[in-house]
């Protein structure tokens, strides 16, 4: 595990954006595509802004980039402002040159959810697996919507959103009375199968869980702790988020 600590989230996000662009180019020198799975939430917002800037400046082509995302609410229209589809389009995809056929954002509106989730796993494998996984972390240790209790071998599936996460979401959700309590998420195993994982955490309110994820015991109580088992994971933290690490 590599841990990088920055003065603030702006510096950390800029650094990660540069690293990702180089990583993408490195991957594309070795194979014909680069598969990226994206997180939503507040943590990656500056990262995506910085990525857009660098990609435009460096004229990096997104032609062979395949996009997936980590999670989506069940029953929320993908065009709704609350959906993670909307978030990813709004914060990144609408601003870069990428063809629709390379975009695989999860849908929370499928009738046969089990079949749909299995088809996502198959699709990721068909593309050769995830090269770059971007993560944030919930205050309860969730990654994607893998809430506490999620097993190491879990795959893409329908999950219950925890009360804790619902209360955090209520701050941003437009129409806080209507927050869904189910989602689709890539599994812990799906995330651990990614070749490179980058997790961002900014602010004091992430300090406790960052300590647990990095220094605590590995297990379902803190799903992010499973990242300790990954060979190529980097934690991007600001001073505050790292302040409880020993
Ligand atoms: C969202 C996701 C979540 C968030 C986590 C942290 O796609 O994967 O696990 O990363 O809830 O959210 P923020 O960044 O808003 O603190």
Short mmCIF file of C-alpha atoms and ligand atoms in Angstrom, two decimals:
data_model
loop_
_atom_site.label_atom_id
_atom_site.label_comp_id
_atom_site.label_asym_id
_atom_site.label_seq_id
_atom_site.Cartn_x
_atom_site.Cartn_y
_atom_site.Cartn_z
CA UNK A 1 0.00 0.00 0.00
CA UNK A 2 1.25 3.45 -0.83
CA UNK A 3 0.02 6.47 1.11
CA UNK A 4 0.54 10.01 -0.16
CA UNK A 5 -0.36 12.93 2.06
CA UNK A 6 -1.02 16.41 0.68
CA UNK A 7 -1.54 19.82 2.23
CA UNK A 8 -5.13 19.90 0.93
CA UNK A 9 -7.53 18.19 -1.50
CA UNK A 10 -6.68 20.59 -4.32
CA UNK A 11 -3.02 19.57 -4.28
CA UNK A 12 -3.84 15.90 -3.87
CA UNK A 13 -6.36 15.92 -6.71
CA UNK A 14 -3.96 17.70 -9.07
CA UNK A 15 -1.25 15.19 -8.32
CA UNK A 16 -3.58 12.24 -8.84
CA UNK A 17 -4.90 13.68 -12.12
CA UNK A 18 -1.36 13.92 -13.51
CA UNK A 19 -0.55 10.43 -12.32
CA UNK A 20 -3.70 9.02 -13.92
CA UNK A 21 -3.01 10.60 -17.29
CA UNK A 22 0.48 9.07 -17.25
CA UNK A 23 -0.93 5.74 -16.11
CA UNK A 24 -3.50 5.76 -18.93
CA UNK A 25 -0.77 6.38 -21.47
CA UNK A 26 1.39 3.65 -19.94
CA UNK A 27 -1.48 1.15 -20.11
CA UNK A 28 -2.25 2.09 -23.72
CA UNK A 29 1.37 1.43 -24.71
CA UNK A 30 0.95 -2.14 -23.52
CA UNK A 31 -2.54 -2.99 -24.73
CA UNK A 32 -5.31 -1.78 -26.97
CA UNK A 33 -7.58 -0.31 -24.29
CA UNK A 34 -7.57 1.15 -20.81
CA UNK A 35 -10.53 0.28 -18.58
CA UNK A 36 -11.36 2.83 -15.90
CA UNK A 37 -13.99 2.50 -13.19
CA UNK A 38 -15.10 5.77 -11.63
CA UNK A 39 -16.38 6.76 -8.22
CA UNK A 40 -18.86 9.55 -7.55
CA UNK A 41 -19.41 11.62 -4.40
CA UNK A 42 -17.63 14.76 -3.26
CA UNK A 43 -14.09 13.32 -3.09
CA UNK A 44 -13.33 13.04 -6.85
CA UNK A 45 -14.93 16.32 -8.00
CA UNK A 46 -11.66 18.28 -8.20
CA UNK A 47 -9.87 15.26 -9.66
CA UNK A 48 -12.33 15.17 -12.58
CA UNK A 49 -11.97 18.93 -13.15
CA UNK A 50 -8.20 18.57 -13.24
CA UNK A 51 -8.39 15.55 -15.53
CA UNK A 52 -10.52 17.50 -18.02
CA UNK A 53 -7.96 20.34 -17.99
CA UNK A 54 -4.95 18.06 -18.52
CA UNK A 55 -6.65 15.94 -21.18
CA UNK A 56 -7.51 19.06 -23.18
CA UNK A 57 -4.07 20.55 -22.76
CA UNK A 58 -2.15 17.38 -23.52
CA UNK A 59 -4.64 16.33 -26.19
CA UNK A 60 -4.78 12.82 -24.80
CA UNK A 61 -7.26 10.83 -26.80
CA UNK A 62 -10.03 8.97 -25.00
CA UNK A 63 -10.60 6.80 -28.05
CA UNK A 64 -9.52 3.56 -26.41
CA UNK A 65 -10.69 4.31 -22.92
CA UNK A 66 -13.52 2.18 -21.57
CA UNK A 67 -15.53 3.66 -18.72
CA UNK A 68 -17.43 1.86 -15.97
CA UNK A 69 -18.73 3.29 -12.72
CA UNK A 70 -18.88 1.89 -9.24
CA UNK A 71 -22.47 2.18 -8.24
CA UNK A 72 -25.96 3.48 -8.97
CA UNK A 73 -29.21 3.85 -7.06
CA UNK A 74 -32.00 1.42 -7.80
CA UNK A 75 -35.15 3.07 -9.05
CA UNK A 76 -33.57 6.46 -9.81
CA UNK A 77 -33.92 7.58 -13.42
CA UNK A 78 -30.43 7.80 -15.01
CA UNK A 79 -31.31 11.30 -16.25
CA UNK A 80 -32.35 12.49 -12.81
CA UNK A 81 -30.03 14.99 -11.16
CA UNK A 82 -29.68 12.56 -8.22
CA UNK A 83 -28.38 9.67 -10.29
CA UNK A 84 -24.73 8.72 -10.43
CA UNK A 85 -25.10 8.54 -14.23
CA UNK A 86 -25.92 12.24 -14.17
CA UNK A 87 -22.97 12.94 -11.87
CA UNK A 88 -20.40 11.14 -14.05
CA UNK A 89 -21.71 12.75 -17.24
CA UNK A 90 -21.88 16.16 -15.67
CA UNK A 91 -18.49 16.08 -13.93
CA UNK A 92 -16.48 14.25 -16.57
CA UNK A 93 -17.89 12.53 -19.63
CA UNK A 94 -19.71 15.55 -21.12
CA UNK A 95 -16.41 17.40 -21.20
CA UNK A 96 -14.20 14.85 -22.90
CA UNK A 97 -14.18 13.28 -26.29
CA UNK A 98 -15.39 9.73 -25.72
CA UNK A 99 -17.74 7.65 -27.81
CA UNK A 100 -20.94 6.28 -26.29
CA UNK A 101 -20.04 2.70 -27.10
CA UNK A 102 -17.15 2.95 -24.61
CA UNK A 103 -19.36 4.12 -21.75
CA UNK A 104 -20.84 1.50 -19.44
CA UNK A 105 -22.55 3.37 -16.63
CA UNK A 106 -24.59 1.15 -14.32
CA UNK A 107 -28.34 1.30 -14.64
CA UNK A 108 -30.57 1.07 -11.60
CA UNK A 109 -33.63 0.50 -13.74
CA UNK A 110 -33.20 -3.07 -14.96
CA UNK A 111 -35.98 -5.60 -14.50
CA UNK A 112 -33.77 -8.64 -14.02
CA UNK A 113 -31.15 -7.21 -11.69
CA UNK A 114 -29.27 -10.45 -11.05
CA UNK A 115 -28.85 -11.11 -14.75
CA UNK A 116 -27.87 -7.49 -15.32
CA UNK A 117 -25.23 -7.56 -12.54
CA UNK A 118 -23.76 -10.77 -13.96
CA UNK A 119 -23.62 -9.15 -17.38
CA UNK A 120 -21.55 -6.29 -15.93
CA UNK A 121 -19.00 -8.75 -14.54
CA UNK A 122 -18.87 -10.48 -17.93
CA UNK A 123 -18.43 -7.18 -19.73
CA UNK A 124 -15.57 -6.08 -17.47
CA UNK A 125 -13.84 -9.42 -18.09
CA UNK A 126 -14.45 -9.15 -21.84
CA UNK A 127 -12.53 -5.88 -21.85
CA UNK A 128 -9.66 -7.54 -19.97
CA UNK A 129 -10.51 -6.33 -16.44
CA UNK A 130 -10.35 -2.93 -14.79
CA UNK A 131 -6.98 -1.19 -15.19
CA UNK A 132 -7.71 1.83 -13.01
CA UNK A 133 -10.21 1.92 -10.15
CA UNK A 134 -10.98 5.29 -8.55
CA UNK A 135 -12.45 5.16 -5.04
CA UNK A 136 -13.70 7.36 -2.24
CA UNK A 137 -14.51 5.98 1.19
CA UNK A 138 -17.62 6.31 3.31
CA UNK A 139 -17.33 7.24 6.99
CA UNK A 140 -18.44 3.68 7.78
CA UNK A 141 -15.70 2.22 5.57
CA UNK A 142 -17.83 1.50 2.51
CA UNK A 143 -16.27 1.50 -0.94
CA UNK A 144 -18.73 1.80 -3.79
CA UNK A 145 -21.91 0.74 -1.98
CA UNK A 146 -20.17 -2.19 -0.34
CA UNK A 147 -21.42 -1.42 3.12
CA UNK A 148 -20.09 -3.06 6.32
CA UNK A 149 -20.92 -6.76 6.11
CA UNK A 150 -19.86 -6.98 2.45
CA UNK A 151 -17.72 -10.02 1.81
CA UNK A 152 -14.31 -10.12 0.17
CA UNK A 153 -15.55 -12.37 -2.62
CA UNK A 154 -18.61 -10.22 -3.42
CA UNK A 155 -19.31 -9.34 -7.04
CA UNK A 156 -21.54 -6.76 -8.74
CA UNK A 157 -24.92 -7.01 -7.07
CA UNK A 158 -27.94 -5.32 -5.57
CA UNK A 159 -27.33 -4.06 -2.02
CA UNK A 160 -29.15 -2.29 0.80
CA UNK A 161 -27.83 1.18 1.54
CA UNK A 162 -27.07 1.55 5.25
CA UNK A 163 -28.93 4.06 7.46
CA UNK A 164 -25.63 5.79 8.07
CA UNK A 165 -25.05 6.27 4.33
CA UNK A 166 -28.65 7.41 3.80
CA UNK A 167 -28.21 10.10 6.42
CA UNK A 168 -24.98 11.29 4.74
CA UNK A 169 -26.68 11.24 1.31
CA UNK A 170 -29.61 13.30 2.60
CA UNK A 171 -27.35 16.37 2.66
CA UNK A 172 -26.84 16.33 -1.12
CA UNK A 173 -29.91 14.57 -2.42
CA UNK A 174 -32.45 16.82 -4.10
CA UNK A 175 -35.61 15.75 -2.32
CA UNK A 176 -34.15 14.22 0.82
CA UNK A 177 -37.37 12.33 1.63
CA UNK A 178 -36.96 10.23 -1.42
CA UNK A 179 -33.54 8.65 -1.00
CA UNK A 180 -33.57 5.08 -2.27
CA UNK A 181 -32.44 2.38 0.12
CA UNK A 182 -31.08 0.05 -2.55
CA UNK A 183 -28.28 0.30 -5.07
CA UNK A 184 -26.20 -1.69 -7.51
CA UNK A 185 -22.50 -1.78 -6.75
CA UNK A 186 -19.40 -3.42 -8.13
CA UNK A 187 -18.34 -5.96 -5.49
CA UNK A 188 -15.28 -6.05 -3.26
CA UNK A 189 -13.86 -8.83 -5.42
CA UNK A 190 -14.54 -6.78 -8.56
CA UNK A 191 -12.66 -3.84 -7.04
CA UNK A 192 -9.78 -5.99 -5.78
CA UNK A 193 -9.42 -7.46 -9.28
CA UNK A 194 -8.57 -4.02 -10.67
CA UNK A 195 -4.89 -3.69 -11.55
CA UNK A 196 -4.43 -0.26 -9.94
CA UNK A 197 -6.60 1.22 -7.22
CA UNK A 198 -6.57 4.86 -6.08
CA UNK A 199 -8.56 5.88 -3.03
CA UNK A 200 -9.06 9.53 -2.10
CA UNK A 201 -10.07 10.83 1.32
CA UNK A 202 -10.14 14.46 2.33
CA UNK A 203 -10.98 16.08 5.64
CA UNK A 204 -11.03 15.33 9.34
CA UNK A 205 -14.28 13.41 9.18
CA UNK A 206 -12.45 10.66 7.24
CA UNK A 207 -9.48 10.43 9.65
CA UNK A 208 -10.95 7.72 11.89
CA UNK A 209 -12.05 5.42 9.07
CA UNK A 210 -8.80 5.91 7.18
CA UNK A 211 -6.94 4.65 10.24
CA UNK A 212 -9.27 1.67 10.45
CA UNK A 213 -8.98 0.91 6.74
CA UNK A 214 -5.18 1.09 6.67
CA UNK A 215 -4.16 -0.06 10.13
CA UNK A 216 -7.16 -1.98 11.44
CA UNK A 217 -7.87 -5.66 11.01
CA UNK A 218 -9.03 -6.82 7.61
CA UNK A 219 -12.68 -7.81 7.54
CA UNK A 220 -16.29 -7.10 6.74
CA UNK A 221 -16.64 -4.49 9.52
CA UNK A 222 -14.64 -2.08 7.36
CA UNK A 223 -14.95 -3.05 3.68
CA UNK A 224 -12.11 -0.67 2.70
CA UNK A 225 -9.76 -2.73 4.89
CA UNK A 226 -9.80 -5.42 2.16
CA UNK A 227 -7.66 -3.03 0.11
CA UNK A 228 -4.76 -3.99 2.40
CA UNK A 229 -4.74 -7.23 0.38
CA UNK A 230 -4.19 -5.42 -2.93
CA UNK A 231 -0.68 -5.09 -4.40
CA UNK A 232 -1.18 -1.81 -6.18
CA UNK A 233 -3.32 0.49 -4.09
CA UNK A 234 -2.52 4.12 -3.43
CA UNK A 235 -4.23 6.26 -0.81
CA UNK A 236 -4.43 9.95 -1.62
CA UNK A 237 -5.06 11.84 1.61
CA UNK A 238 -4.94 15.38 2.84
CA UNK A 239 -3.25 16.15 6.15
CA UNK A 240 -6.53 16.00 8.02
CA UNK A 241 -7.63 12.62 6.68
CA UNK A 242 -4.20 11.19 7.52
CA UNK A 243 -4.04 12.76 10.98
CA UNK A 244 -4.89 9.61 12.94
CA UNK A 245 -2.43 7.30 11.16
CA UNK A 246 0.37 6.15 13.43
C1 LIG B 1 -19.81 6.68 -4.78
C2 LIG B 1 -18.98 5.81 -3.94
C3 LIG B 1 -18.99 6.01 -2.47
C4 LIG B 1 -18.25 7.28 -2.07
C5 LIG B 1 -18.24 7.46 -0.57
C6 LIG B 1 -17.57 8.74 -0.15
O1 LIG B 1 -19.69 6.27 -6.13
O2 LIG B 1 -18.34 4.96 -4.44
O3 LIG B 1 -18.39 4.89 -1.87
O4 LIG B 1 -16.95 7.24 -2.56
O5 LIG B 1 -19.54 7.45 -0.07
O6 LIG B 1 -18.34 9.82 -0.57
P1 LIG B 1 -17.76 11.29 -0.52
O7 LIG B 1 -16.66 11.37 -1.51
O8 LIG B 1 -18.94 12.15 -0.93
O9 LIG B 1 -17.30 11.54 0.88
#
